[in-house]
XYZ file of C-alpha atoms in Angstrom:
786
model
C -12.191 -5.053 32.556
C -11.267 -9.048 30.901
C -9.984 -10.608 33.032
C -7.308 -14.325 32.435
C -10.785 -15.971 32.035
C -12.135 -13.841 29.196
C -8.567 -13.403 27.425
C -8.073 -17.220 27.487
C -11.817 -17.522 25.848
C -10.580 -15.176 22.726
C -7.295 -16.886 22.391
C -9.729 -20.004 21.934
C -11.446 -18.027 19.642
C -9.229 -16.505 17.429
C -6.499 -19.503 17.511
C -9.499 -21.618 16.192
C -10.510 -18.977 13.334
C -6.951 -18.775 12.279
C -6.995 -22.430 12.755
C -9.929 -22.791 10.746
C -8.345 -20.102 8.210
C -5.544 -21.808 7.286
C -6.869 -25.662 6.111
C -9.266 -23.714 3.863
C -6.274 -22.048 1.909
C -4.420 -25.548 2.491
C -7.218 -27.249 0.786
C -8.782 -24.726 -1.954
C -4.910 -23.554 -3.213
C -4.682 -26.559 -4.522
C -7.883 -27.114 -6.678
C -7.130 -26.477 -10.490
C -9.896 -23.968 -10.477
C -8.524 -21.349 -7.919
C -4.592 -21.813 -9.579
C -5.281 -18.211 -10.838
C -6.324 -16.643 -7.637
C -3.344 -17.780 -5.226
C -0.869 -18.166 -8.126
C -1.601 -15.380 -10.226
C 2.779 -13.987 -9.218
C 3.732 -16.136 -11.498
C 1.024 -15.980 -14.673
C 1.623 -12.237 -14.888
C 5.561 -13.580 -15.318
C 4.570 -16.149 -17.367
C 6.217 -18.854 -14.713
C 3.401 -20.371 -14.589
C 0.622 -22.140 -16.123
C -3.169 -23.381 -16.005
C -3.640 -27.175 -14.194
C -7.424 -26.971 -16.056
C -5.707 -26.820 -20.078
C -4.771 -30.900 -18.614
C -7.000 -34.125 -17.480
C -10.225 -34.555 -18.142
C -13.344 -32.687 -16.839
C -14.275 -32.567 -13.361
C -9.611 -32.617 -12.427
C -10.890 -29.005 -13.846
C -11.947 -27.772 -11.200
C -11.579 -30.150 -8.819
C -8.129 -32.257 -8.115
C -8.027 -35.728 -8.396
C -4.463 -35.949 -6.712
C -4.940 -36.727 -3.807
C -1.500 -37.486 -2.487
C -1.704 -34.014 -3.199
C -3.934 -33.770 0.291
C -1.833 -35.685 1.793
C 0.858 -32.791 1.547
C -1.129 -29.775 1.197
C 0.788 -28.540 4.278
C 4.184 -28.384 1.905
C 3.826 -23.991 1.375
C 5.554 -23.498 4.426
C 8.030 -24.539 4.112
C 8.266 -22.854 0.566
C 7.000 -19.978 1.723
C 10.786 -20.211 3.510
C 12.429 -21.552 0.928
C 12.956 -18.216 -1.103
C 16.157 -16.419 -0.039
C 16.797 -12.183 0.066
C 18.529 -11.520 -2.691
C 15.581 -13.895 -4.618
C 13.260 -12.605 -3.192
C 14.714 -9.461 -4.317
C 14.826 -10.365 -7.636
C 11.355 -11.443 -7.956
C 10.030 -9.042 -5.852
C 11.417 -6.124 -5.726
C 13.683 -4.526 -2.893
C 10.273 -1.935 -1.403
C 8.806 -6.515 -0.716
C 12.389 -7.803 0.317
C 12.689 -4.012 2.573
C 8.897 -4.606 4.076
C 9.121 -8.145 5.298
C 12.570 -6.691 7.119
C 9.726 -5.032 9.143
C 8.650 -7.460 10.821
C 11.996 -9.436 10.984
C 13.053 -6.241 13.114
C 9.928 -6.768 15.391
C 11.813 -10.103 16.527
C 14.672 -9.156 16.859
C 13.886 -5.613 18.658
C 11.038 -7.774 20.882
C 11.795 -11.391 20.972
C 15.254 -10.858 23.625
C 12.991 -7.756 25.315
C 10.717 -10.836 26.249
C 13.139 -12.032 27.546
C 14.796 -9.877 30.046
C 10.853 -8.363 31.150
C 10.132 -12.198 32.349
C 12.796 -12.662 34.014
C 13.390 -9.385 35.752
C 10.203 -7.423 35.968
C 7.809 -9.608 36.239
C 8.665 -10.778 39.587
C 9.761 -7.855 41.197
C 5.507 -6.310 39.769
C 4.647 -9.750 40.805
C 5.541 -9.454 44.339
C 4.193 -5.640 44.722
C 0.742 -5.941 45.894
C -1.324 -2.429 45.948
C -4.060 -3.489 44.081
C -4.740 -6.111 46.755
C -5.365 -3.743 48.948
C -7.070 -1.574 45.641
C -9.047 -4.069 44.599
C -12.351 -2.008 46.684
C -12.574 0.581 45.315
C -11.038 -0.045 41.279
C -11.785 -2.693 38.779
C -8.633 -5.171 39.080
C -8.171 -7.803 36.704
C -5.111 -10.666 36.928
C -2.984 -8.943 34.987
C -2.812 -5.901 36.391
C -1.038 -7.825 39.139
C 2.151 -8.351 36.837
C 2.389 -4.789 36.102
C 3.668 -2.143 36.927
C 0.447 -0.748 38.676
C 1.149 -3.285 41.489
C 4.634 -1.537 42.642
C 3.230 0.201 45.544
C 4.104 4.454 46.259
C 8.279 4.874 46.339
C 8.926 1.897 46.959
C 12.730 1.270 45.254
C 11.298 -1.334 43.026
C 10.850 1.003 39.996
C 14.887 1.238 39.864
C 14.476 -1.586 37.868
C 11.424 -0.284 35.495
C 14.022 3.114 34.860
C 16.921 0.467 34.045
C 14.523 -1.703 31.707
C 13.145 1.244 29.812
C 16.752 1.893 29.428
C 17.789 -1.698 28.246
C 15.516 -2.402 26.204
C 16.365 1.981 23.881
C 19.454 0.740 23.714
C 18.896 -2.521 21.843
C 15.810 -1.065 19.618
C 18.239 1.901 18.378
C 21.187 -0.312 18.300
C 18.966 -2.433 15.134
C 17.270 0.256 14.567
C 20.884 1.427 13.208
C 22.188 -1.892 12.775
C 18.938 -2.361 10.460
C 19.116 1.464 9.218
C 22.103 0.619 7.394
C 21.804 -3.171 5.759
C 19.117 -0.607 3.938
C 20.597 2.048 2.625
C 23.540 -0.583 1.878
C 20.243 -2.686 0.085
C 19.047 0.598 -1.913
C 22.148 1.503 -3.134
C 23.651 -1.443 -4.158
C 19.572 -2.043 -5.983
C 20.383 1.364 -7.981
C 24.136 0.333 -9.087
C 22.898 -2.915 -9.909
C 20.333 -1.874 -12.370
C 20.519 -1.544 -15.870
C 20.011 1.922 -17.598
C 16.427 3.104 -16.949
C 14.619 6.331 -17.202
C 14.033 7.580 -13.722
C 17.721 7.592 -13.236
C 18.382 10.249 -16.241
C 15.507 12.334 -16.101
C 13.922 15.854 -13.539
C 10.562 16.082 -12.925
C 9.531 20.433 -13.843
C 7.239 22.297 -12.439
C 6.628 26.061 -12.293
C 7.434 26.615 -16.018
C 7.307 30.061 -16.149
C 4.203 31.648 -18.419
C 6.492 33.618 -21.252
C 4.576 36.504 -23.704
C 4.656 35.055 -27.076
C 5.863 31.645 -26.244
C 4.552 28.064 -26.094
C 5.299 25.970 -22.776
C 7.465 23.424 -25.094
C 9.352 26.331 -26.506
C 10.523 27.761 -23.079
C 11.271 24.485 -21.311
C 14.043 23.824 -24.454
C 15.082 26.992 -24.147
C 15.884 27.532 -20.660
C 17.592 24.080 -20.436
C 19.739 24.194 -24.283
C 21.444 27.493 -21.981
C 21.673 25.846 -18.921
C 22.038 22.676 -19.481
C 23.486 22.532 -22.870
C 25.889 19.501 -22.580
C 23.833 17.186 -20.889
C 20.527 18.189 -21.900
C 18.339 15.704 -23.997
C 14.285 16.428 -25.102
C 11.595 16.494 -22.397
C 8.173 16.262 -22.773
C 5.571 18.416 -22.131
C 2.244 17.903 -19.659
C -1.218 17.818 -21.134
C -4.657 17.851 -19.021
C -6.223 15.777 -20.655
C -9.599 14.382 -18.435
C -12.071 14.519 -20.854
C -10.532 11.924 -23.132
C -9.628 9.407 -20.990
C -12.989 9.771 -19.884
C -13.155 8.512 -23.973
C -10.793 5.764 -23.558
C -12.725 3.904 -21.153
C -15.583 4.244 -22.873
C -13.718 2.912 -26.176
C -12.565 -0.464 -23.952
C -15.749 -1.021 -22.291
C -16.247 -1.379 -25.636
C -14.914 -3.619 -27.596
C -14.484 -5.700 -24.562
C -18.280 -6.506 -25.716
C -17.330 -6.249 -29.717
C -14.674 -9.340 -28.833
C -17.256 -11.225 -26.960
C -19.217 -11.856 -30.032
C -16.562 -11.803 -31.846
C -15.130 -15.329 -30.677
C -19.321 -15.903 -30.089
C -20.167 -15.814 -33.156
C -17.004 -17.762 -34.486
C -17.491 -20.598 -31.234
C -21.088 -20.470 -33.657
C -21.107 -19.322 -37.223
C -24.270 -21.248 -37.982
C -25.820 -17.439 -35.524
C -24.714 -14.357 -35.135
C -25.229 -13.062 -31.871
C -27.801 -10.158 -30.813
C -28.865 -7.884 -28.891
C -31.408 -5.691 -27.248
C -31.134 -1.483 -27.610
C -32.862 -0.501 -23.818
C -31.678 -0.229 -20.657
C -29.248 -3.396 -19.453
C -30.308 -5.374 -23.350
C -33.629 -5.889 -21.569
C -36.216 -3.918 -24.018
C -35.353 -2.165 -27.198
C -34.961 -2.592 -30.501
C -33.591 -5.683 -31.557
C -29.723 -5.714 -33.851
C -26.783 -7.410 -34.851
C -24.241 -7.259 -32.158
C -21.012 -6.936 -33.925
C -22.344 -4.281 -36.710
C -23.374 -2.407 -33.196
C -20.488 -2.368 -31.358
C -19.025 -1.455 -34.319
C -21.040 1.267 -35.523
C -20.320 2.214 -31.600
C -16.281 2.239 -32.021
C -16.319 3.920 -35.098
C -18.426 6.753 -33.985
C -16.392 7.317 -30.605
C -13.216 6.876 -32.757
C -13.732 10.402 -34.335
C -14.559 11.960 -31.362
C -11.488 10.659 -29.708
C -10.313 12.466 -32.797
C -11.211 15.363 -32.676
C -10.611 15.596 -28.828
C -6.978 14.740 -29.194
C -6.604 17.268 -31.561
C -8.500 19.869 -29.068
C -6.124 18.455 -26.595
C -2.913 19.764 -28.279
C -4.474 22.990 -30.372
C -5.868 24.524 -26.713
C -2.514 26.273 -24.945
C -5.656 25.608 -21.622
C -4.898 22.246 -22.147
C -1.475 22.806 -22.117
C 0.214 22.281 -18.354
C 3.896 24.576 -16.584
C 5.388 21.243 -15.929
C 7.637 19.104 -17.900
C 9.620 16.101 -18.153
C 13.128 16.567 -18.600
C 15.742 13.889 -19.543
C 19.539 14.335 -19.958
C 22.148 12.542 -21.503
C 23.407 11.575 -18.277
C 23.010 10.980 -14.804
C 25.252 13.373 -13.315
C 23.059 15.708 -15.656
C 20.377 14.759 -14.347
C 21.292 14.833 -10.055
C 22.919 18.470 -10.784
C 19.665 19.484 -11.599
C 17.460 17.585 -9.812
C 19.467 18.417 -6.390
C 19.794 22.295 -7.815
C 18.020 25.106 -7.192
C 17.080 26.443 -11.455
C 16.327 29.934 -11.561
C 16.957 33.678 -8.911
C 12.804 33.165 -8.046
C 12.812 30.094 -6.334
C 9.265 29.178 -6.572
C 10.081 28.947 -10.389
C 12.005 26.158 -11.830
C 10.856 23.181 -9.216
C 13.052 20.108 -9.588
C 12.418 16.723 -8.262
C 13.277 13.695 -9.594
C 10.824 12.314 -12.129
C 8.627 9.485 -9.994
C 9.411 6.266 -12.709
C 7.416 5.625 -15.019
C 4.843 2.121 -13.703
C 4.701 4.920 -10.363
C 3.692 8.452 -12.445
C 0.034 9.424 -10.528
C -1.306 10.999 -14.042
C -4.091 12.702 -13.469
C -2.610 14.750 -10.625
C 0.085 16.304 -13.012
C -3.349 18.288 -14.479
C -3.537 20.433 -10.872
C -2.642 24.140 -10.786
C 1.155 24.787 -9.408
C -0.713 26.849 -7.002
C -3.386 25.128 -5.869
C -0.919 22.626 -3.527
C -0.813 24.174 -1.311
C -3.980 25.387 -0.215
C -5.409 21.988 -0.619
C -3.287 20.873 1.355
C -3.976 23.253 3.941
C -7.973 22.309 3.597
C -6.731 18.391 3.611
C -5.094 18.742 7.249
C -7.783 20.395 8.230
C -9.982 17.821 6.760
C -7.627 14.975 8.820
C -7.440 16.785 11.630
C -11.401 16.498 12.251
C -11.594 13.395 11.170
C -9.342 12.076 13.822
C -11.478 13.484 16.806
C -14.656 11.954 14.581
C -13.871 8.679 15.057
C -13.567 9.196 19.506
C -17.310 8.795 18.749
C -17.449 4.831 17.507
C -13.523 4.025 19.982
C -15.925 5.679 23.291
C -17.684 3.104 22.400
C -15.183 -0.032 21.635
C -14.084 0.929 25.317
C -17.384 0.826 26.672
C -18.019 -2.775 25.202
C -14.203 -3.345 26.656
C -15.563 -2.375 30.978
C -18.179 -4.277 31.469
C -17.246 -4.235 34.548
C -16.983 -0.413 35.718
C -20.426 -0.206 33.588
C -21.888 -1.700 36.405
C -21.259 0.024 38.619
C -23.109 3.206 37.404
C -26.874 1.582 35.403
C -26.555 -1.982 37.925
C -29.870 -3.331 35.446
C -27.540 -4.713 32.839
C -26.460 -6.279 34.910
C -27.968 -10.289 34.576
C -27.678 -9.876 31.183
C -23.552 -9.000 31.287
C -23.221 -11.612 34.217
C -23.941 -14.282 31.699
C -20.427 -16.334 32.053
C -19.815 -16.884 28.216
C -21.738 -13.893 26.516
C -19.194 -12.119 28.590
C -16.062 -14.025 28.171
C -17.129 -13.450 24.627
C -18.461 -9.374 24.877
C -15.224 -8.103 26.981
C -12.536 -10.866 24.913
C -13.482 -11.445 21.158
C -16.118 -8.012 20.964
C -13.978 -5.400 21.532
C -11.519 -5.849 19.464
C -13.514 -6.794 16.866
C -15.715 -4.015 16.453
C -12.492 -1.538 16.563
C -11.113 -3.622 13.092
C -14.693 -2.718 11.910
C -14.786 0.635 12.356
C -11.306 1.333 11.076
C -11.550 -1.016 7.676
C -12.662 2.241 5.469
C -10.524 4.565 6.577
C -7.563 3.493 4.061
C -9.785 4.448 1.329
C -10.925 7.688 2.509
C -6.486 9.166 3.955
C -6.341 7.872 -0.364
C -8.636 9.955 -1.283
C -7.660 13.152 0.215
C -4.030 12.512 -0.274
C -5.235 12.789 -4.043
C -6.698 15.874 -3.843
C -3.441 17.224 -2.173
C -2.285 16.942 -5.168
C 0.749 14.254 -5.256
C 2.295 12.963 -8.955
C 3.562 9.452 -7.374
C 1.784 6.774 -6.247
C 4.800 5.678 -4.058
C 3.927 9.705 -2.131
C 0.365 8.853 -2.115
C 1.006 5.983 0.015
C 3.135 7.224 1.920
C 1.801 10.856 2.436
C -1.711 7.549 3.596
C 1.102 5.982 5.745
C 1.341 8.940 7.755
C -2.170 10.514 8.213
C -2.971 6.663 9.020
C -0.971 6.136 11.852
C -1.265 9.827 13.113
C -4.774 8.603 13.321
C -4.012 5.543 14.859
C -1.688 6.841 17.552
C -3.960 9.462 19.061
C -7.071 7.242 18.324
C -6.852 3.768 18.404
C -3.975 4.146 21.172
C -4.250 7.131 22.764
C -8.133 7.502 21.782
C -8.988 3.655 24.023
C -6.409 4.707 26.764
C -9.150 7.870 27.665
C -11.583 6.825 26.941
C -10.863 3.218 28.933
C -9.502 4.515 31.373
C -12.973 6.983 32.176
C -15.570 4.194 31.432
C -13.071 1.915 33.870
C -12.341 3.994 36.612
C -15.684 5.876 36.350
C -17.408 5.623 39.466
C -13.988 6.165 41.275
C -13.635 9.715 39.640
C -17.380 10.279 40.484
C -16.717 9.356 44.334
C -13.122 10.825 44.954
C -11.547 14.372 44.995
C -10.573 15.918 42.601
C -6.238 15.686 43.546
C -6.916 12.084 43.856
C -7.655 11.697 40.293
C -4.016 11.409 38.837
C -3.574 9.056 40.894
C -6.116 7.082 39.689
C -5.225 7.176 35.634
C -1.442 6.889 36.888
C -2.494 2.922 38.479
C -6.064 2.884 35.666
C -3.405 3.480 32.648
C -1.233 -0.406 32.277
C -5.055 -2.064 33.211
C -4.957 -1.183 28.586
C -3.247 -3.777 28.712
C -6.192 -6.337 28.407
C -7.852 -4.207 25.721
C -4.364 -4.791 23.379
C -4.171 -8.034 23.389
C -7.915 -8.619 22.629
C -6.677 -6.309 19.174
C -3.923 -8.711 18.665
C -5.782 -11.676 19.055
C -8.040 -10.735 16.426
C -5.255 -8.466 13.513
C -2.897 -10.083 13.887
C -4.332 -13.336 14.712
C -7.271 -14.170 12.925
C -7.005 -11.305 10.776
C -3.846 -12.197 9.416
C -4.906 -15.819 8.971
C -7.622 -14.015 6.877
C -4.790 -12.102 4.024
C -4.050 -16.007 3.282
C -7.070 -16.845 2.823
C -7.768 -14.588 0.201
C -11.915 -14.995 1.036
C -13.044 -11.969 -0.886
C -10.464 -12.030 -3.585
C -11.202 -15.066 -4.085
C -14.842 -14.673 -4.646
C -14.801 -11.432 -6.970
C -12.558 -13.775 -9.342
C -14.889 -17.053 -9.680
C -17.637 -14.326 -9.592
C -16.534 -12.146 -12.340
C -15.655 -15.228 -14.309
C -19.408 -16.659 -14.424
C -20.477 -13.309 -15.454
C -18.386 -10.634 -16.565
C -15.199 -12.077 -18.317
C -15.634 -12.995 -21.906
C -11.726 -12.759 -23.724
C -8.479 -14.212 -21.838
C -7.672 -10.313 -21.314
C -10.716 -9.568 -18.895
C -9.187 -13.102 -17.110
C -5.976 -11.681 -16.719
C -7.658 -8.799 -14.389
C -10.061 -11.330 -13.053
C -6.406 -11.885 -11.086
C -6.508 -8.789 -10.064
C -3.652 -9.831 -6.725
C -2.775 -5.741 -6.532
C -0.161 -4.976 -4.425
C 1.160 -5.002 -0.718
C -1.451 -2.310 0.409
C 1.627 -0.347 2.293
C -1.440 2.329 3.311
C -2.878 -0.373 5.874
C -0.065 -2.759 6.808
C 2.861 0.149 7.453
C 1.226 1.947 9.930
C -0.714 -1.372 11.656
C 2.880 -2.213 12.118
C 4.393 0.964 13.744
C 1.152 0.380 16.355
C 2.614 -2.698 17.000
C 5.488 -1.215 17.682
C 3.646 0.977 20.139
C 2.063 -0.780 21.986
C 5.089 -2.885 22.615
C 7.194 0.058 23.959
C 4.988 1.293 25.872
C 4.465 -2.419 28.103
C 7.275 -3.852 27.608
C 7.985 -2.168 30.779
C 4.798 -1.472 32.035
C 3.614 -4.980 31.559
C 5.208 -7.135 30.324
C 2.722 -9.717 29.662
C 1.455 -8.247 26.013
C 4.756 -9.064 24.933
C 4.554 -13.065 24.273
C 0.773 -11.444 21.905
C 3.505 -9.356 19.720
C 6.252 -11.470 18.847
C 3.280 -14.406 17.568
C 1.852 -11.765 15.287
C 5.881 -10.638 14.502
C 6.752 -14.460 12.664
C 2.788 -15.570 11.701
C 2.591 -12.158 9.798
C 6.478 -12.740 8.289
C 5.775 -15.557 7.374
C 2.397 -14.595 5.749
C 3.480 -12.186 3.794
C 6.554 -14.067 2.308
C 4.284 -16.084 0.681
C 2.324 -14.027 -0.089
C 4.806 -11.510 -2.123
C 6.410 -14.779 -3.511
C 3.197 -16.497 -4.618
C 0.627 -13.251 -4.789
C 1.059 -9.518 -4.998
C 2.218 -8.101 -7.919
C 3.595 -4.393 -7.695
C 2.097 -1.824 -9.515
C 6.002 0.480 -9.188
C 9.166 -0.482 -7.620
C 10.149 2.299 -5.002
C 13.895 1.127 -4.126
C 12.840 0.584 0.048
C 12.466 4.711 -0.344
C 9.093 3.982 2.854
C 12.863 3.302 5.660
C 12.564 6.130 6.450
C 9.286 6.919 7.298
C 9.009 2.841 9.286
C 12.853 4.575 10.963
C 11.203 8.087 12.204
C 7.595 6.260 13.553
C 10.088 3.545 15.800
C 12.624 6.122 17.378
C 8.132 8.090 18.134
C 7.162 5.137 20.033
C 10.444 5.345 21.781
C 9.380 8.530 22.936
C 6.084 7.668 23.131
C 6.411 5.413 25.526
C 9.024 7.019 27.250
C 7.417 10.205 28.521
C 4.401 7.876 29.399
C 6.520 5.988 32.229
C 8.164 9.335 33.077
C 3.972 10.388 33.853
C 3.141 7.568 34.837
C 6.409 7.744 37.532
C 5.161 10.365 38.997
C 1.649 9.854 40.260
C 3.894 7.051 41.837
C 5.762 8.966 43.486
C 8.777 7.385 43.189
C 10.790 11.693 43.164
C 14.341 9.531 44.060
C 14.027 7.351 40.479
C 11.473 9.203 37.585
C 14.541 12.620 37.362
C 17.099 9.574 36.170
C 14.092 8.929 32.999
C 14.701 12.261 31.955
C 17.352 12.173 30.498
C 17.191 9.187 27.916
C 13.949 11.336 25.734
C 16.825 13.494 24.946
C 19.748 10.351 24.088
C 16.923 8.498 21.690
C 16.361 12.210 19.746
C 20.125 12.638 19.418
C 20.145 8.879 18.376
C 17.372 10.449 15.450
C 19.681 13.002 14.374
C 22.793 11.365 13.351
C 20.697 8.319 11.449
C 18.486 11.020 10.056
C 22.432 12.445 9.182
C 23.673 9.755 8.059
C 20.830 7.030 6.191
C 18.327 8.976 4.588
C 20.524 11.088 2.192
C 20.137 7.059 0.204
C 17.323 7.682 0.282
C 16.202 11.291 -0.337
C 19.391 12.030 -2.656
C 21.751 10.445 -5.803
C 25.365 11.040 -5.567
C 26.839 12.902 -8.568
C 29.980 10.086 -7.511
C 27.514 7.493 -7.690
C 26.743 8.902 -11.105
C 30.355 9.585 -12.777
C 30.710 6.029 -11.780
C 27.679 4.123 -13.159
C 28.169 6.074 -16.437
C 31.857 5.221 -17.025
C 30.202 1.637 -15.736
C 27.192 1.732 -18.841
C 29.560 2.597 -21.443
C 32.251 0.044 -20.414
C 29.725 -2.634 -20.712
C 27.135 -1.459 -22.265
C 28.095 -0.187 -25.255
C 27.355 2.930 -27.093
C 22.993 2.987 -27.341
C 20.972 5.806 -28.846
C 19.770 7.430 -25.451
C 17.285 10.011 -27.523
C 15.101 6.603 -28.359
C 15.644 5.499 -25.624
C 13.776 8.028 -23.263
C 11.791 9.175 -26.596
C 8.498 7.461 -25.147
C 9.432 7.132 -21.422
C 6.701 9.042 -20.218
C 4.980 9.322 -22.373
C 1.742 9.438 -21.297
C -1.056 6.354 -22.693
C -2.916 8.247 -24.031
C -0.046 10.266 -26.818
C 1.621 5.994 -26.524
C -1.322 5.119 -28.043
C -2.350 7.166 -30.680
C 0.317 7.040 -31.612
C 0.605 3.431 -32.464
C -2.492 3.553 -34.013
C -1.906 6.231 -36.530
C 1.747 3.568 -37.642
C -1.377 1.229 -38.237
C -3.413 3.693 -40.436
C -0.403 4.425 -42.686
C 1.362 0.546 -42.239
C 3.674 1.302 -40.355
C 5.036 -1.681 -38.599
C 5.670 -0.455 -35.134
C 6.796 -4.224 -33.699
C 8.554 -6.238 -36.338
C 7.606 -9.505 -34.385
C 3.788 -8.660 -34.800
C 2.009 -8.590 -38.739
C 0.242 -5.042 -38.444
C -2.962 -4.741 -41.118
C -3.367 -2.617 -43.749
C -6.772 -2.597 -44.611
C -8.642 -1.289 -41.813
C -9.877 2.082 -40.768
C -9.213 3.372 -37.819
C -8.533 1.702 -34.721
C -8.082 -1.552 -37.455
C -12.568 -1.823 -36.808
C -13.674 -3.182 -39.672
C -16.231 -1.522 -40.565
C -20.887 -2.656 -39.952
C -20.832 -2.826 -43.438
C -17.531 -5.314 -43.932
C -19.096 -9.422 -44.440
C -16.009 -11.235 -44.593
C -15.632 -14.628 -42.513
C -15.534 -15.315 -38.964
C -12.065 -16.824 -38.783
C -10.931 -13.714 -41.047
C -12.119 -11.323 -39.398
C -11.600 -13.087 -35.728
C -7.897 -13.388 -36.755
C -7.490 -9.464 -37.685
C -9.314 -8.765 -34.469
C -6.165 -10.449 -32.478
C -3.595 -8.885 -33.790
C -5.368 -4.876 -33.549
C -6.776 -5.286 -30.027
C -2.835 -6.362 -29.111
C -1.239 -3.925 -30.618
C -3.189 -1.431 -28.762
C -3.877 -3.133 -25.831
C -2.324 0.257 -24.179
C -5.940 1.673 -25.078
C -8.243 -0.426 -24.136
C -5.930 -0.422 -20.562
C -5.328 3.335 -20.439
C -6.848 4.707 -16.725
C -5.212 8.253 -16.382
C -6.029 11.606 -17.631
C -3.530 12.975 -18.933
C -1.187 13.135 -20.866
C 2.648 14.141 -22.385
C 3.858 15.013 -25.091
C 6.886 14.744 -26.927
C 9.550 17.255 -27.505
C 13.148 16.074 -28.793
C 16.215 18.039 -29.051
C 16.642 19.457 -32.108
């Protein structure tokens, strides 16, 4: 078990590591060559230009302004300068609500730490029990500050029960206020937005099969009949998996063609060549431009045939559709009511935001969803218990004192002071972090198999699975396996009736392990987040080896979004540790407070400068955050109840039995009071917003507004291709070529000048970028209400 000295060594290692990461970040961020890595958000919104475009050759790579090195820490106050309304405007409500979780942690645990240090720690220290048990149990100095040091049947347990009541009431008060604020922010955010496609659109699933009628005709007939006043149009869903794979291949070929065109323009006296063998290492040498033009042309023909097959083959039409209405009120009525006498037909729900749609899962048949979710539930259950093995291994590292008594031949190595301090104070937290590294990706794959059709839902489901895993394995698993390793000698040499007492005394002793985990994950880990070492290396590797065009360089930035499936469950673990140990071992609270403050500071910087959210759910994840904090409170109450029962505190323990009931009552009230704002759209609000649109935005052709909102990128790209082939100008500001073949590519026989060829290429590539970047696997076909 880690002693105070071991904790000190771990703290020193993690503080030095965090400081080194922060110093490296402060220096790397001001170098021109790294500007796109540390400020990609501003490049995406067009508010920043590359500093490499100015200055001499060396200045394009290294910052030669030595004054900036004197103020390299100015990023710290800059991260706090942007106010919350500006963050919402800049990064969205999801990002602002995410930052509020860290503030909530500070609000809950800050006052709790003050009271615990003033009241509970003196009570625990004065107990003196562990002094007499030190010959039988493995004990550290930190345990003498915990409830384990209070003797059985002591009246001092009333102080712990009172502290649990105060902590629960304070936490519930802060949860209520925060829920109220976030719910108001969500409603205001939705009301402040102008017309958005998802406000007028409903996703309809399990459309019935009507004899001699297509899915599109069935949907059109049903909604004309039952929503005749407000129904506007619909878009049927198509399965285009094979087509999507071909488009991805075309994207790759197009990138190679762009690169060779640009290369030929720079050196017009020499046409680029390549070998047709594996990786271009051997084979026949051919003209690169003509080769890729021919490859693109052949693939275009295959894409055209595949597209025709999709529209003609009834098996490609899925029993689902995006149905749009001419008012928010009409969409709200449809989305929030039962459409058919048969409750499993014509299932309706609000359509996700267009960029939030996970198109691939729209092709999954409705009947298979229940089976998929059952199988995944069993798989998650098996995965959780499989991971108990590495968790037990981590705990063996954390409890070398207990192992020394069972395997004394390891004692000479373990007794080396620095090795012992390193193994007990730093290695357990690092090992646990390594074992958890692959888990979020595995759980996300499982959520995708379940069949959810929105990225936001996929991430919330993944976060739920990850929270369950952290609760069972990281927290409860660490306590159970750690107790077994720590007190193995005591377990083997005492009567069975004494084992519950040993466990009751030992649970608070796991605070030392969680302290080391907090320092590794919450201190050094968060500093590593702002350094962005992996994105930095990947950007420069791609820039050297793979970037061929400006479009490639934009992709190489890859800022991604906040990793909700991993960060939110990890946050919940910190809330759980704080709730459990606020009363049991209060010395853990300062470490948690440092984490919340430091993480808030770092993620605020990342939200402003780095992350580019894939979607905007208007803080739809907040009910899950609230529910899991309530679950953490309940767990802490039951653990304290069990702990006191082992302490034979018969006179004080019954007082604690009422608290879980009060907590559940509070949760049910919050659920009925606030949760509807995150699940339904009030008809009153819909009517008011529709009226405001008529006054402030005037008349608008809703059909043209919604006609392509949920048109899959596959069909949208082909529609643009057809317009180019017909010579129709789709975007007035962009000239349309009228002489090129399909996709605007010159034929292999064309011998136009490189400059003219390059100009044509850039025009066409710009117009069809959605084709080359498309990565989804189903399509949506639009059908208008005639």
